[in-house]
Amino acid sequence: MNQTCRLCSTSAEPFYKEKQNYFQCPKCKAIFTAFEDLPSSTNEKERYEMHTTEIDEGYKKFVSPIVTHVLQDFKEENKGLDFGAGRSKIVTKLLQEHNYNIRSFDPFFENKIELLKEKYDYITSCEVVEHFYEPRKEFLLLKSMLQDGGKLYLMTELYDESIDFASWYYKNDPTHVFLYTRESLEWIQKAYGFKDLKIEKRLIVFTL
């Protein structure tokens, strides 16, 4: 039985079945968990609470593509938001060490709804978009918070046909419920009116 793509609203066909049922959209090429297989918010939070809050050198290196690009593209006084900052708020903390004006939002750990009503020069979201239950709604929100010319920095691992999905580690996290391809990002760029899209391995940069 087909399901509707939660990004572009196209009817998507079964793609893979294991503990969860996965569907792939023929239009935007995203792969997503069946609606009925989405984890509960309680289970989702329990999974996130397993993540360490310690910021070690390996963790710093992992997020360095986002941090480095923000430092290159913006100045201290520019206004930033770390969307889905997690328990560690690592991107926020590393940029604040450089005296950058960045705040943190996370629906579980930094649920400051008032921050979502403001405008930002840049937004970072590291290993977050694959957790979106409603990516269409979330990308609309992210775009609405960006100033004209602002940048959205994402990190996630993309799927392509060279990857054996059955053995792909990235899908094994039950909270990774929406997986993207290059085509998915190109669809987002066009649909949401971003002027530019850059993909550098796990780093994705949209410019409004």
Backbone as ProteinMPNN parsed JSONL, in Angstrom:
{"seq_chain_A": "MNQTCRLCSTSAEPFYKEKQNYFQCPKCKAIFTAFEDLPSSTNEKERYEMHTTEIDEGYKKFVSPIVTHVLQDFKEENKGLDFGAGRSKIVTKLLQEHNYNIRSFDPFFENKIELLKEKYDYITSCEVVEHFYEPRKEFLLLKSMLQDGGKLYLMTELYDESIDFASWYYKNDPTHVFLYTRESLEWIQKAYGFKDLKIEKRLIVFTL", "coords_chain_A": {"N_chain_A": [[0.84, -1.198, 0.0], [0.581, 2.187, -0.875], [2.085, 5.271, 0.4], [1.762, 8.721, 1.297], [4.192, 11.076, 0.401], [5.863, 12.893, 2.839], [7.162, 15.188, 2.352], [6.816, 16.236, -0.318], [4.241, 15.541, -0.956], [3.555, 13.548, -2.781], [2.383, 10.413, -4.032], [3.93, 7.62, -2.723], [5.895, 4.66, -3.225], [6.311, 1.281, -1.852], [9.56, 0.575, -0.599], [11.506, -0.732, 0.99], [11.548, -3.309, 3.457], [11.838, -4.044, 6.828], [12.307, -4.062, 10.184], [10.905, -1.796, 10.156], [8.728, -0.249, 7.768], [9.674, 1.074, 4.693], [9.348, 3.72, 2.345], [9.74, 5.057, -0.957], [9.763, 8.157, -2.551], [8.649, 8.901, -5.801], [8.962, 11.365, -6.949], [10.497, 13.393, -5.415], [12.425, 11.715, -4.521], [13.015, 11.073, -1.903], [13.393, 8.91, 0.953], [11.4, 7.317, 3.305], [10.152, 6.445, 6.579], [7.27, 4.448, 7.168], [4.183, 5.947, 8.131], [2.82, 4.749, 10.281], [4.875, 3.485, 11.558], [6.41, 5.336, 12.817], [8.324, 6.4, 15.621], [7.135, 6.894, 19.009], [6.824, 10.069, 20.701], [7.851, 9.854, 23.24], [9.559, 7.604, 23.093], [11.279, 8.617, 21.214], [12.512, 10.776, 22.563], [13.776, 9.347, 24.607], [15.693, 7.987, 23.128], [17.291, 10.148, 22.255], [18.246, 11.023, 24.682], [20.163, 9.213, 25.23], [22.379, 10.089, 23.955], [25.611, 11.442, 24.37], [26.552, 14.228, 26.445], [28.993, 15.279, 26.545], [31.603, 17.177, 25.141], [33.869, 16.146, 23.127], [37.04, 15.842, 21.358], [36.61, 14.375, 19.032], [33.905, 14.755, 18.558], [33.857, 17.507, 18.162], [35.295, 17.619, 15.776], [33.559, 16.291, 14.095], [31.358, 18.049, 13.816], [32.6, 20.169, 12.679], [32.494, 20.978, 9.889], [30.128, 22.558, 9.657], [30.563, 24.566, 11.636], [32.969, 25.739, 10.749], [32.196, 26.812, 8.235], [30.242, 28.696, 8.975], [31.842, 30.487, 10.418], [33.396, 31.426, 8.349], [31.534, 32.633, 6.67], [29.994, 34.482, 8.079], [29.816, 37.192, 10.504], [30.667, 38.056, 13.939], [28.582, 39.611, 14.982], [26.357, 38.947, 13.48], [23.173, 37.326, 13.457], [22.311, 34.193, 14.702], [20.795, 30.873, 14.73], [20.75, 27.771, 16.327], [19.209, 25.088, 15.347], [17.462, 22.441, 16.675], [19.336, 21.713, 18.624], [20.04, 19.78, 20.472], [21.087, 17.879, 23.407], [23.724, 18.541, 23.986], [24.279, 20.941, 22.716], [26.357, 21.59, 20.973], [27.203, 22.926, 18.552], [26.293, 25.516, 18.998], [27.792, 26.161, 21.327], [30.457, 26.006, 20.388], [30.523, 28.047, 18.485], [29.865, 30.225, 20.089], [32.16, 30.357, 21.591], [33.726, 31.775, 19.904], [32.647, 34.189, 20.199], [30.25, 34.498, 18.835], [26.931, 35.452, 17.935], [24.641, 33.468, 18.676], [21.786, 31.439, 19.252], [20.084, 28.683, 20.9], [17.765, 26.174, 19.936], [15.673, 23.475, 20.764], [13.272, 20.948, 20.558], [13.014, 19.161, 22.666], [15.012, 19.687, 24.593], [15.688, 22.397, 24.687], [13.358, 24.073, 24.559], [12.406, 26.701, 23.505], [10.071, 28.39, 22.388], [9.623, 30.998, 21.617], [11.857, 31.772, 20.202], [11.43, 30.868, 17.666], [9.966, 32.709, 16.376], [11.456, 34.728, 15.475], [13.838, 36.414, 13.248], [16.7, 35.333, 11.391], [20.173, 35.562, 10.435], [21.574, 33.331, 9.796], [21.015, 29.797, 10.039], [21.731, 26.859, 11.766], [21.682, 23.291, 11.601], [22.397, 20.434, 12.712], [22.631, 17.09, 11.942], [19.828, 16.68, 12.133], [17.636, 16.967, 10.323], [16.963, 14.466, 9.342], [15.411, 13.449, 11.281], [12.951, 14.573, 11.056], [9.515, 14.385, 11.357], [7.551, 15.659, 9.942], [8.629, 16.917, 7.355], [7.965, 18.832, 5.358], [6.546, 20.834, 6.756], [8.541, 21.575, 8.603], [10.648, 22.565, 6.999], [9.395, 24.74, 5.843], [9.099, 26.299, 8.128], [11.82, 26.753, 8.811], [12.689, 28.216, 6.562], [11.057, 30.472, 6.87], [12.195, 31.734, 9.009], [14.549, 32.778, 8.148], [16.509, 35.56, 7.134], [16.437, 37.542, 4.103], [18.845, 36.443, 1.821], [20.001, 34.941, 3.725], [21.53, 31.992, 5.226], [21.109, 28.471, 5.389], [22.411, 25.91, 7.151], [22.954, 22.543, 6.978], [23.528, 19.238, 8.268], [23.572, 15.952, 7.261], [23.374, 12.508, 6.303], [23.393, 11.542, 2.979], [21.453, 9.447, 0.812], [22.266, 7.338, -1.929], [22.12, 5.47, -5.024], [24.311, 3.825, -5.034], [24.617, 2.811, -2.566], [24.009, 0.079, -0.443], [20.999, -0.382, 0.746], [19.934, -2.159, 2.621], [22.054, -2.865, 4.3], [22.867, -0.436, 5.218], [24.065, 1.62, 7.657], [22.949, 3.997, 8.514], [20.214, 4.047, 8.379], [19.505, 2.475, 10.466], [19.085, 3.656, 12.931], [16.235, 4.155, 14.729], [15.039, 6.633, 14.91], [15.735, 7.988, 12.681], [13.885, 8.92, 10.39], [13.302, 10.114, 7.987], [14.884, 10.228, 5.025], [17.287, 11.595, 2.827], [18.058, 12.346, -0.62], [20.267, 13.548, -3.219], [18.525, 14.498, -5.137], [16.291, 15.034, -3.591], [17.115, 17.271, -2.133], [17.509, 19.086, -4.188], [14.899, 19.33, -5.017], [13.793, 20.579, -2.748], [15.223, 23.004, -2.819], [14.161, 24.201, -5.16], [11.364, 24.189, -4.646], [11.105, 25.698, -2.328], [12.273, 28.052, -2.914], [15.016, 28.688, -2.632], [18.018, 30.328, -3.474], [20.469, 29.182, -3.916], [22.246, 26.085, -3.701], [24.507, 24.076, -2.052], [26.4, 21.139, -1.827], [28.505, 19.367, 0.14], [29.77, 16.575, 0.754], [28.578, 15.497, 3.779], [27.691, 17.961, 4.468], [25.321, 20.478, 3.842], [24.275, 23.363, 2.23], [21.933, 25.799, 2.011], [21.028, 28.778, 0.379], [19.126, 31.641, 0.82]], "CA_chain_A": [[0.0, 0.0, 0.0], [1.372, 3.409, -0.991], [1.931, 6.328, 1.394], [2.024, 10.052, 0.761], [5.47, 11.656, 0.804], [5.625, 13.967, 3.798], [7.862, 16.383, 1.877], [6.243, 16.824, -1.536], [2.834, 15.121, -1.057], [3.388, 12.612, -3.892], [2.176, 9.029, -3.632], [5.22, 6.914, -2.728], [5.758, 3.209, -3.279], [7.165, 0.529, -0.927], [10.968, 0.545, -1.003], [12.255, -1.725, 1.76], [10.839, -3.704, 4.672], [12.604, -4.744, 7.856], [11.479, -3.796, 11.359], [10.058, -0.699, 9.724], [8.44, -0.19, 6.34], [10.202, 2.279, 4.063], [8.783, 4.078, 1.052], [10.514, 6.055, -1.688], [8.957, 9.053, -3.361], [9.125, 8.943, -7.185], [9.166, 12.748, -7.372], [11.648, 14.023, -4.759], [13.373, 10.616, -4.28], [13.255, 10.847, -0.48], [13.0, 7.618, 1.512], [10.877, 7.624, 4.625], [9.485, 5.423, 7.362], [5.812, 4.493, 7.115], [3.604, 6.771, 9.192], [2.474, 3.921, 11.441], [6.113, 3.005, 12.179], [7.12, 6.433, 13.476], [8.403, 6.209, 17.071], [6.409, 7.855, 19.832], [7.678, 11.158, 21.188], [8.539, 9.349, 24.434], [10.671, 6.769, 22.626], [12.218, 9.496, 20.518], [13.288, 11.496, 23.569], [14.641, 8.373, 25.279], [16.826, 7.751, 22.229], [18.154, 11.326, 22.28], [18.881, 11.131, 25.991], [21.308, 8.304, 25.228], [23.516, 10.8, 23.373], [26.457, 12.075, 25.372], [26.598, 15.693, 26.477], [30.398, 15.677, 26.579], [32.124, 17.675, 23.866], [35.253, 15.705, 22.98], [37.672, 16.28, 20.109], [35.963, 13.706, 17.912], [32.621, 15.422, 18.36], [34.166, 18.804, 17.563], [35.691, 17.384, 14.381], [32.366, 15.879, 13.346], [30.516, 19.22, 13.498], [33.457, 21.252, 12.188], [32.09, 21.574, 8.603], [29.156, 23.633, 9.897], [31.198, 25.643, 12.403], [33.944, 26.406, 9.877], [31.519, 27.605, 7.21], [29.625, 29.868, 9.605], [32.922, 31.425, 10.733], [33.845, 32.009, 7.085], [30.472, 33.351, 5.964], [29.314, 35.492, 8.893], [30.586, 37.877, 11.532], [30.202, 37.846, 15.31], [27.333, 40.317, 15.271], [25.233, 38.354, 12.762], [22.283, 36.588, 14.353], [22.177, 32.801, 14.298], [20.007, 29.929, 15.519], [21.09, 26.352, 16.225], [17.888, 24.455, 15.364], [17.659, 21.038, 17.021], [20.686, 21.765, 19.2], [20.319, 18.588, 21.262], [21.49, 18.061, 24.802], [25.08, 19.092, 24.094], [24.332, 22.285, 22.107], [27.773, 21.696, 20.61], [27.445, 23.957, 17.546], [26.115, 26.78, 19.715], [28.912, 26.406, 22.241], [31.69, 26.247, 19.639], [30.44, 29.381, 17.879], [29.913, 31.207, 21.172], [33.571, 30.494, 21.966], [34.25, 32.808, 19.004], [31.823, 35.369, 20.477], [29.168, 34.614, 17.863], [25.598, 35.702, 18.479], [23.811, 32.342, 18.263], [20.929, 30.876, 20.282], [19.764, 27.265, 20.71], [16.398, 25.671, 20.068], [15.474, 22.036, 20.631], [11.93, 20.682, 21.086], [13.081, 18.363, 23.878], [15.994, 20.136, 25.585], [15.75, 23.866, 24.708], [12.089, 24.339, 23.874], [12.132, 28.136, 23.62], [9.216, 28.638, 21.228], [9.718, 32.405, 21.202], [12.959, 31.914, 19.249], [10.959, 30.494, 16.34], [9.226, 33.837, 15.827], [12.428, 35.755, 15.112], [14.537, 36.267, 11.976], [18.118, 35.046, 11.596], [21.065, 35.627, 9.285], [21.924, 31.943, 9.474], [20.479, 28.747, 10.899], [22.443, 25.59, 11.684], [20.862, 22.149, 12.012], [23.356, 19.336, 12.53], [22.059, 15.765, 12.166], [18.472, 16.937, 12.628], [16.569, 16.875, 9.325], [16.564, 13.066, 9.166], [14.456, 13.156, 12.357], [11.708, 15.312, 10.828], [8.294, 13.637, 11.067], [6.828, 16.45, 8.945], [9.666, 17.768, 6.753], [7.395, 19.985, 4.65], [6.26, 21.845, 7.772], [9.785, 22.036, 9.228], [11.402, 23.392, 6.055], [8.682, 26.019, 5.755], [9.464, 27.051, 9.325], [13.211, 27.179, 8.697], [12.761, 29.296, 5.582], [10.378, 31.661, 7.389], [13.036, 32.371, 10.019], [15.765, 33.31, 7.524], [16.529, 36.848, 6.441], [16.826, 37.462, 2.694], [20.283, 36.253, 1.705], [20.472, 34.106, 4.822], [21.988, 30.652, 4.891], [20.687, 27.329, 6.194], [23.471, 24.898, 7.154], [22.478, 21.249, 7.442], [24.369, 18.052, 8.123], [22.881, 14.667, 7.262], [23.996, 11.625, 5.313], [22.508, 11.334, 1.846], [21.393, 8.127, 0.182], [22.277, 7.238, -3.385], [21.921, 4.087, -5.455], [25.52, 3.019, -4.815], [24.542, 2.322, -1.186], [23.131, -1.059, -0.174], [20.128, 0.123, 1.808], [19.732, -3.197, 3.639], [23.165, -2.861, 5.256], [23.233, 0.956, 5.491], [23.972, 1.882, 9.089], [22.269, 5.251, 8.829], [18.792, 3.798, 8.535], [19.267, 1.602, 11.62], [18.586, 4.464, 14.039], [14.785, 4.232, 14.509], [14.582, 8.022, 14.839], [16.055, 8.49, 11.345], [12.618, 8.557, 9.76], [13.195, 10.743, 6.673], [16.229, 10.18, 4.459], [17.323, 12.464, 1.652], [18.976, 12.14, -1.736], [20.585, 14.816, -3.885], [17.299, 14.949, -5.805], [15.416, 15.604, -2.552], [17.61, 18.61, -1.817], [17.232, 19.93, -5.346], [13.463, 19.61, -4.973], [13.612, 21.568, -1.684], [15.729, 24.29, -3.311], [13.215, 24.766, -6.122], [10.038, 24.362, -4.054], [11.115, 26.696, -1.259], [12.805, 29.296, -3.442], [16.397, 29.003, -2.265], [18.78, 30.758, -4.643], [21.666, 28.377, -4.135], [22.392, 24.842, -2.941], [25.829, 23.469, -2.117], [26.503, 19.862, -1.119], [29.889, 18.947, 0.345], [29.639, 15.353, 1.553], [27.427, 15.569, 4.682], [27.288, 19.36, 4.661], [24.394, 21.02, 2.844], [24.074, 24.798, 2.494], [20.936, 26.501, 1.206], [21.063, 30.242, 0.489], [17.831, 32.217, 0.47]], "C_chain_A": [[0.876, 1.249, 0.0], [1.127, 4.358, 0.177], [2.278, 7.655, 0.731], [3.352, 10.573, 1.299], [5.214, 12.863, 1.693], [6.435, 15.224, 3.466], [7.12, 17.025, 0.709], [4.819, 16.37, -1.841], [2.539, 14.222, -2.25], [3.169, 11.204, -3.341], [3.476, 8.248, -3.799], [5.003, 5.408, -2.605], [6.665, 2.523, -2.263], [8.585, 0.399, -1.476], [11.738, -0.571, -0.304], [11.475, -2.036, 3.027], [11.768, -4.483, 5.588], [11.762, -4.659, 9.125], [10.48, -2.692, 11.041], [9.823, -0.815, 8.226], [8.928, 1.135, 5.795], [9.569, 2.461, 2.688], [9.717, 5.072, 0.373], [9.598, 6.844, -2.601], [9.495, 9.094, -4.795], [9.444, 10.358, -7.661], [10.42, 13.352, -6.753], [12.715, 13.014, -4.349], [13.753, 10.428, -2.803], [12.779, 9.45, -0.087], [12.539, 7.871, 2.943], [10.18, 6.425, 5.252], [7.973, 5.573, 7.228], [5.273, 5.25, 8.325], [3.342, 5.957, 10.447], [3.701, 3.376, 12.168], [6.913, 4.111, 12.848], [7.165, 6.189, 14.981], [7.575, 7.247, 17.808], [7.367, 8.94, 20.299], [8.456, 10.729, 22.422], [9.749, 8.519, 24.038], [11.733, 7.598, 21.927], [13.112, 10.219, 21.528], [14.236, 10.562, 24.298], [15.874, 8.08, 24.441], [17.805, 8.913, 22.282], [18.888, 11.463, 23.609], [20.059, 10.178, 26.137], [22.555, 8.987, 24.681], [24.3, 11.5, 24.477], [26.372, 13.595, 25.301], [28.036, 16.204, 26.502], [30.853, 16.101, 25.19], [33.597, 17.292, 23.765], [35.786, 16.134, 21.614], [37.037, 15.641, 18.888], [34.646, 14.352, 17.546], [32.834, 16.783, 17.704], [34.52, 18.637, 16.08], [34.475, 17.053, 13.524], [31.538, 17.085, 12.911], [31.304, 20.355, 12.852], [33.056, 21.787, 10.809], [31.098, 22.723, 8.77], [29.83, 24.816, 10.569], [32.151, 26.444, 11.521], [33.271, 27.299, 8.851], [30.828, 28.828, 7.799], [30.69, 30.919, 9.902], [33.43, 32.124, 9.474], [32.815, 32.975, 6.497], [29.867, 34.515, 6.742], [30.25, 36.072, 9.944], [29.942, 37.653, 12.894], [28.821, 38.431, 15.546], [26.128, 39.769, 14.517], [24.459, 37.419, 13.685], [22.048, 35.177, 13.841], [21.313, 31.993, 15.242], [20.509, 28.524, 15.257], [19.792, 25.58, 16.443], [18.044, 22.953, 15.569], [19.019, 20.839, 17.667], [21.048, 20.537, 20.018], [20.731, 18.913, 22.689], [22.812, 18.8, 24.92], [25.174, 20.539, 23.637], [25.736, 22.583, 21.587], [28.037, 22.807, 19.6], [27.313, 25.339, 18.181], [27.341, 27.114, 20.549], [30.197, 26.728, 21.491], [31.677, 27.623, 18.977], [30.463, 30.479, 18.947], [31.329, 31.383, 21.708], [34.274, 31.539, 21.102], [33.435, 34.101, 19.129], [30.718, 35.594, 19.455], [27.822, 34.686, 18.563], [24.641, 34.612, 17.995], [23.064, 31.794, 19.471], [20.606, 29.428, 19.929], [18.269, 27.018, 20.835], [16.409, 24.163, 19.906], [14.12, 21.697, 21.259], [11.924, 19.877, 22.377], [13.939, 18.997, 24.974], [16.134, 21.658, 25.698], [14.497, 24.393, 24.004], [11.636, 25.789, 24.082], [11.379, 28.576, 22.36], [9.348, 30.064, 20.711], [10.829, 32.63, 20.183], [12.518, 31.626, 17.82], [10.173, 31.613, 15.666], [10.153, 34.962, 15.368], [13.061, 35.454, 13.748], [16.04, 36.138, 12.232], [18.899, 35.202, 10.293], [21.503, 34.232, 8.842], [21.296, 31.007, 10.5], [21.32, 27.501, 10.679], [21.524, 24.481, 12.175], [21.664, 20.887, 11.714], [22.745, 17.995, 12.923], [20.665, 15.877, 12.786], [17.409, 16.599, 11.583], [16.108, 15.445, 9.064], [15.558, 12.624, 10.241], [13.096, 13.807, 12.118], [10.549, 14.366, 10.522], [7.509, 14.325, 9.959], [7.8, 17.414, 8.265], [9.119, 18.969, 5.997], [7.153, 21.134, 5.628], [7.544, 22.43, 8.347], [10.592, 22.922, 8.279], [10.712, 24.732, 5.813], [9.029, 26.908, 6.944], [10.878, 27.596, 9.212], [13.348, 28.335, 7.713], [12.167, 30.588, 6.138], [11.232, 32.414, 8.395], [14.297, 32.999, 9.431], [15.541, 34.696, 6.925], [16.822, 36.61, 4.957], [18.348, 37.389, 2.599], [20.862, 35.39, 2.81], [20.837, 32.705, 4.367], [21.473, 29.626, 5.91], [21.734, 26.238, 6.047], [22.926, 23.61, 7.759], [23.606, 20.23, 7.385], [23.485, 16.821, 8.249], [23.583, 13.794, 6.231], [22.994, 11.32, 4.219], [22.578, 9.896, 1.343], [21.559, 8.279, -1.324], [22.289, 5.761, -3.753], [23.167, 3.212, -5.324], [25.522, 2.381, -3.424], [23.585, 1.143, -1.117], [22.255, -0.693, 1.027], [19.978, -0.888, 2.939], [20.821, -3.173, 4.705], [23.592, -1.456, 5.669], [23.003, 1.277, 6.958], [23.058, 3.045, 9.425], [20.761, 5.048, 9.038], [18.478, 2.997, 9.796], [18.842, 2.35, 12.88], [17.081, 4.646, 13.817], [14.235, 5.645, 14.469], [14.991, 8.695, 13.53], [14.902, 8.101, 10.423], [12.424, 9.179, 8.378], [14.6, 10.924, 6.118], [16.238, 10.846, 3.087], [18.317, 11.967, 0.607], [19.326, 13.518, -2.294], [19.326, 15.387, -4.548], [16.328, 15.574, -4.804], [15.813, 17.042, -2.245], [17.348, 19.574, -2.967], [15.752, 20.281, -5.416], [13.181, 20.691, -3.926], [14.063, 22.946, -2.158], [14.7, 24.96, -4.22], [11.883, 25.11, -5.455], [9.994, 25.495, -3.04], [11.831, 27.984, -1.664], [14.185, 29.675, -2.943], [17.192, 29.307, -3.538], [19.94, 29.823, -4.956], [21.644, 27.155, -3.225], [23.799, 24.316, -3.149], [25.822, 22.193, -1.278], [27.97, 19.474, -1.067], [29.884, 17.773, 1.309], [28.416, 15.466, 2.458], [26.902, 16.99, 4.857], [26.444, 19.845, 3.492], [24.147, 22.474, 3.21], [23.059, 25.335, 1.488], [21.088, 27.994, 1.441], [19.755, 30.817, -0.005], [18.008, 33.484, -0.398]], "O_chain_A": [[1.811, 1.352, 0.794], [0.105, 4.271, 0.859], [2.997, 7.699, -0.267], [3.608, 10.519, 2.502], [4.437, 13.751, 1.34], [6.399, 16.206, 4.208], [6.828, 18.22, 0.739], [4.247, 16.758, -2.86], [1.392, 14.14, -2.689], [3.715, 10.853, -2.295], [4.053, 8.217, -4.886], [4.055, 4.948, -1.966], [7.673, 3.095, -1.848], [8.784, 0.147, -2.664], [12.529, -1.273, -0.933], [10.826, -1.163, 3.604], [12.4, -5.455, 5.176], [10.626, -5.131, 9.144], [9.372, -2.654, 11.575], [10.625, -1.41, 7.506], [8.64, 2.193, 6.355], [9.295, 1.497, 1.973], [10.407, 5.84, 1.044], [8.774, 6.285, -3.324], [10.694, 9.302, -4.985], [10.127, 10.53, -8.671], [11.319, 13.78, -7.478], [13.788, 13.4, -3.884], [14.702, 9.708, -2.492], [11.882, 8.884, -0.712], [13.215, 8.563, 3.704], [9.692, 5.527, 4.567], [7.456, 6.689, 7.181], [5.849, 5.192, 9.412], [3.61, 6.42, 11.556], [3.579, 2.859, 13.278], [7.986, 3.851, 13.393], [6.152, 5.811, 15.569], [7.341, 8.344, 17.3], [8.582, 8.748, 20.291], [9.582, 11.177, 22.637], [10.84, 8.705, 24.578], [12.928, 7.322, 22.031], [14.331, 10.265, 21.361], [15.376, 10.932, 24.581], [16.974, 7.94, 24.975], [19.016, 8.701, 22.347], [20.013, 11.959, 23.658], [20.863, 10.316, 27.059], [23.67, 8.519, 24.915], [23.721, 12.076, 25.399], [26.148, 14.17, 24.236], [28.273, 17.412, 26.483], [30.526, 15.459, 24.192], [34.469, 18.013, 24.251], [35.058, 16.721, 20.813], [36.932, 16.268, 17.834], [34.31, 14.483, 16.369], [32.089, 17.17, 16.804], [34.089, 19.426, 15.239], [34.376, 17.48, 12.373], [31.07, 17.143, 11.774], [30.733, 21.392, 12.516], [33.261, 22.976, 10.563], [31.215, 23.747, 8.097], [29.682, 25.952, 10.118], [32.143, 27.675, 11.542], [33.72, 28.421, 8.615], [30.829, 29.892, 7.18], [30.472, 32.108, 9.667], [33.846, 33.281, 9.528], [33.168, 33.995, 5.906], [29.294, 35.429, 6.15], [31.316, 35.527, 10.233], [28.83, 37.135, 12.997], [27.989, 37.829, 16.225], [24.99, 40.086, 14.866], [25.032, 36.799, 14.582], [21.639, 34.98, 12.697], [21.116, 32.363, 16.399], [20.677, 28.123, 14.105], [19.328, 25.434, 17.574], [18.669, 22.268, 14.76], [19.763, 19.924, 17.314], [22.228, 20.269, 20.241], [20.723, 20.069, 23.113], [23.006, 19.593, 25.841], [26.035, 21.286, 24.101], [26.241, 23.695, 21.744], [28.995, 23.563, 19.763], [28.129, 26.225, 17.928], [27.865, 28.226, 20.478], [30.948, 27.616, 21.897], [32.709, 28.29, 18.916], [31.027, 31.55, 18.72], [31.665, 32.448, 22.227], [35.283, 32.116, 21.506], [33.522, 34.987, 18.279], [30.294, 36.727, 19.227], [27.598, 34.083, 19.613], [23.916, 34.807, 17.019], [23.617, 31.692, 20.567], [20.825, 28.994, 18.798], [17.598, 27.568, 21.708], [17.075, 23.632, 19.017], [13.846, 22.119, 22.383], [10.937, 19.902, 23.112], [13.628, 18.86, 26.157], [16.645, 22.155, 26.702], [14.584, 25.074, 22.983], [10.631, 26.059, 24.739], [11.974, 29.067, 21.4], [9.203, 30.313, 19.514], [10.761, 33.567, 19.388], [13.153, 32.081, 16.869], [9.761, 31.478, 14.513], [9.693, 36.016, 14.928], [12.849, 34.386, 13.172], [16.582, 36.744, 13.156], [18.366, 35.004, 9.201], [21.766, 33.993, 7.663], [21.078, 31.369, 11.656], [21.592, 27.125, 9.539], [20.69, 24.698, 13.054], [21.615, 20.348, 10.609], [22.386, 17.78, 14.081], [20.366, 15.263, 13.81], [16.385, 16.005, 11.92], [14.982, 15.231, 8.614], [14.937, 11.567, 10.128], [12.176, 13.605, 12.91], [10.594, 13.627, 9.539], [6.878, 13.664, 9.134], [7.794, 18.607, 8.568], [9.748, 20.027, 5.993], [7.517, 22.277, 5.351], [7.636, 23.639, 8.557], [11.16, 23.926, 8.709], [11.378, 25.745, 5.601], [9.227, 28.113, 6.795], [11.113, 28.773, 9.487], [14.038, 29.316, 7.99], [12.704, 31.671, 5.908], [11.02, 33.606, 8.616], [15.035, 33.68, 10.142], [14.518, 34.961, 6.295], [17.397, 35.582, 4.599], [19.054, 38.18, 3.224], [22.066, 35.133, 2.84], [20.495, 32.287, 3.261], [21.414, 29.884, 7.112], [21.93, 25.701, 4.957], [22.489, 23.59, 8.91], [24.52, 20.337, 6.567], [22.744, 16.669, 9.22], [24.311, 14.302, 5.378], [21.875, 10.889, 4.495], [23.609, 9.229, 1.435], [21.055, 9.23, -1.921], [22.451, 4.903, -2.886], [23.089, 1.994, -5.485], [26.344, 1.509, -3.142], [22.484, 1.195, -1.663], [22.712, -0.694, 2.17], [19.902, -0.499, 4.104], [20.55, -3.429, 5.878], [24.575, -1.298, 6.393], [21.874, 1.213, 7.444], [22.458, 3.077, 10.499], [20.122, 5.791, 9.783], [17.311, 2.854, 10.161], [18.297, 1.743, 13.802], [16.684, 5.235, 12.812], [13.098, 5.855, 14.046], [14.635, 9.849, 13.293], [14.951, 7.066, 9.758], [11.486, 8.818, 7.667], [15.405, 11.676, 6.667], [15.313, 10.678, 2.293], [19.28, 11.266, 0.917], [18.751, 14.528, -1.887], [19.09, 16.595, -4.523], [15.625, 16.53, -5.131], [14.959, 17.92, -2.112], [17.007, 20.737, -2.749], [15.386, 21.384, -5.821], [12.414, 21.618, -4.187], [13.374, 23.94, -1.929], [14.404, 26.145, -4.066], [11.337, 26.192, -5.671], [8.976, 26.173, -2.902], [11.978, 28.899, -0.853], [14.499, 30.86, -2.839], [17.049, 28.621, -4.55], [20.346, 29.685, -6.109], [21.094, 27.191, -2.124], [24.237, 24.13, -4.284], [25.303, 22.172, -0.162], [28.605, 19.275, -2.103], [29.981, 17.95, 2.524], [27.298, 15.525, 1.946], [25.788, 17.188, 5.342], [26.79, 19.656, 2.325], [23.844, 22.787, 4.362], [23.294, 25.328, 0.28], [21.258, 28.429, 2.58], [19.319, 30.521, -1.118], [17.022, 34.107, -0.79]]}, "name": "protein", "num_of_chains": 1, "seq": "MNQTCRLCSTSAEPFYKEKQNYFQCPKCKAIFTAFEDLPSSTNEKERYEMHTTEIDEGYKKFVSPIVTHVLQDFKEENKGLDFGAGRSKIVTKLLQEHNYNIRSFDPFFENKIELLKEKYDYITSCEVVEHFYEPRKEFLLLKSMLQDGGKLYLMTELYDESIDFASWYYKNDPTHVFLYTRESLEWIQKAYGFKDLKIEKRLIVFTL"}
